């Protein structure tokens, strides 16, 4: 078992259920992703480049799906969280029912299209 999968399975509820559901959605949409364990969180890579990561915050009670190409995203910006961050944006889930698959998959699709743009938006 990969360290990231082990990490997900060891999370308390509701984090484990949220993370497992997100894992299924991401890996079903992009079977070529590589789930790694970087910076102590599950991190998805595409073609050896960062794609998105799953960041549970037990203190605050949510799981973020954060996107590496956040600076370039245009879809559902009103739902993307960027508070106290300079670049990274994420979709935030407090429970399993919060996950809107249509929104998540749409943002993932856009991030996939933009995957070669890099982390920062260059002027």
C-alpha positions as a printed NumPy array, in Angstrom:
array([[  0.   ,   0.   ,   0.   ],
       [  1.223,   3.462,  -0.867],
       [  1.98 ,   5.811,   2.062],
       [ -0.712,   8.257,   0.839],
       [ -3.348,   5.498,   0.799],
       [ -2.3  ,   4.39 ,   4.267],
       [ -2.565,   8.008,   5.448],
       [ -6.118,   8.292,   4.055],
       [ -7.264,   5.028,   5.657],
       [ -5.908,   6.094,   9.064],
       [ -7.873,   9.371,   9.138],
       [-10.793,   9.662,  11.575],
       [-14.286,  10.201,  10.239],
       [-15.582,  12.253,   8.48 ],
       [-12.145,  12.958,   6.96 ],
       [-11.584,   9.378,   5.825],
       [-14.895,   9.194,   3.945],
       [-14.354,  12.59 ,   2.32 ],
       [-10.791,  11.699,   1.284],
       [-11.825,   8.291,  -0.097],
       [-14.644,   9.841,  -2.118],
       [-12.318,  12.506,  -3.514],
       [ -9.728,   9.836,  -4.33 ],
       [-12.321,   7.851,  -6.301],
       [-13.491,  10.915,  -8.227],
       [ -9.959,  12.058,  -9.097],
       [ -8.598,   8.634, -10.025],
       [-11.699,   7.698, -12.025],
       [-11.469,  10.9  , -14.063],
       [ -7.685,  10.729, -14.528],
       [ -6.483,   7.109, -14.28 ],
       [ -2.963,   8.234, -15.184],
       [ -2.497,  10.267, -11.966],
       [  0.128,   9.163,  -9.5  ],
       [ -0.859,   9.451,  -5.835],
       [  2.193,  10.314,  -3.745],
       [  2.765,  11.34 ,  -0.154],
       [  4.482,  14.749,  -0.188],
       [  4.71 ,  17.33 ,   2.592],
       [  2.79 ,  14.899,   4.83 ],
       [ -0.37 ,  14.951,   2.652],
       [ -1.756,  13.011,  -0.354],
       [ -0.487,  14.728,  -3.495],
       [ -1.454,  13.874,  -7.065],
       [  1.039,  14.113,  -9.903],
       [  0.428,  14.   , -13.652],
       [  3.408,  13.274, -15.907],
       [  5.747,  13.892, -12.958],
       [  4.251,  17.373, -12.386],
       [  2.143,  18.436,  -9.381],
       [ -1.601,  18.394, -10.138],
       [ -3.617,  18.719,  -6.919],
       [ -3.456,  17.705,  -3.288],
       [ -5.824,  16.679,  -0.497],
       [ -5.332,  18.604,   2.708],
       [ -7.409,  17.63 ,   5.749],
       [ -7.539,  20.199,   8.545],
       [ -8.678,  18.356,  11.643],
       [ -8.555,  21.504,  13.788],
       [-10.916,  23.369,  11.46 ],
       [-12.951,  20.335,  10.394],
       [-12.595,  20.292,   6.607],
       [-10.749,  18.767,   3.669],
       [ -9.362,  20.983,   0.915],
       [ -8.72 ,  19.867,  -2.651],
       [ -6.043,  22.362,  -3.642],
       [ -4.978,  22.918,  -7.229],
       [ -1.387,  23.421,  -8.338],
       [ -2.377,  25.678, -11.272],
       [ -4.719,  27.779,  -9.1  ],
       [ -3.43 ,  31.054, -10.51 ],
       [ -4.816,  30.101, -13.925],
       [ -8.234,  28.691, -12.957],
       [-11.331,  30.543, -14.159],
       [-14.221,  28.122, -13.518],
       [-16.168,  28.343, -10.255],
       [-13.869,  31.01 ,  -8.828],
       [-16.715,  32.026,  -6.524],
       [-16.439,  28.586,  -4.867],
       [-12.654,  28.42 ,  -4.712],
       [-11.131,  29.305,  -1.336],
       [ -8.019,  31.471,  -1.296],
       [ -8.157,  33.051,   2.182],
       [ -4.767,  33.719,   3.775],
       [ -3.01 ,  32.42 ,   0.645],
       [ -1.109,  34.202,  -2.08 ],
       [ -1.624,  31.728,  -4.938],
       [ -3.254,  28.413,  -4.003],
       [ -7.025,  28.001,  -4.342],
       [ -9.057,  25.038,  -3.185],
       [-12.486,  23.525,  -2.944],
       [-13.391,  22.951,   0.718],
       [-15.544,  20.176,   2.129],
       [-16.813,  19.874,   5.695],
       [-18.739,  16.665,   5.044],
       [-19.353,  14.124,   2.302],
       [-22.614,  15.802,   1.269],
       [-20.755,  19.052,   0.488],
       [-18.99 ,  17.435,  -2.465],
       [-20.589,  18.581,  -5.711],
       [-19.076,  16.152,  -8.215],
       [-20.022,  18.344, -11.168],
       [-18.121,  21.333,  -9.758],
       [-15.117,  19.286,  -8.64 ],
       [-14.796,  17.455, -11.955],
       [-15.178,  20.679, -13.916],
       [-12.373,  22.354, -11.946],
       [-10.232,  19.214, -12.234],
       [-10.798,  19.181, -16.008],
       [ -9.744,  22.811, -16.258],
       [ -6.684,  22.161, -14.073],
       [ -5.808,  19.244, -16.355],
       [ -6.031,  21.479, -19.434],
       [ -3.786,  24.04 , -17.717],
       [ -1.33 ,  21.548, -16.202],
       [  1.616,  22.836, -18.215],
       [  1.106,  26.49 , -17.203],
       [  3.054,  26.269, -13.948],
       [  2.343,  27.416, -10.416],
       [  2.511,  31.197, -10.881],
       [  0.74 ,  33.338, -13.426],
       [  3.414,  35.183, -15.349],
       [  2.566,  38.586, -16.785]])
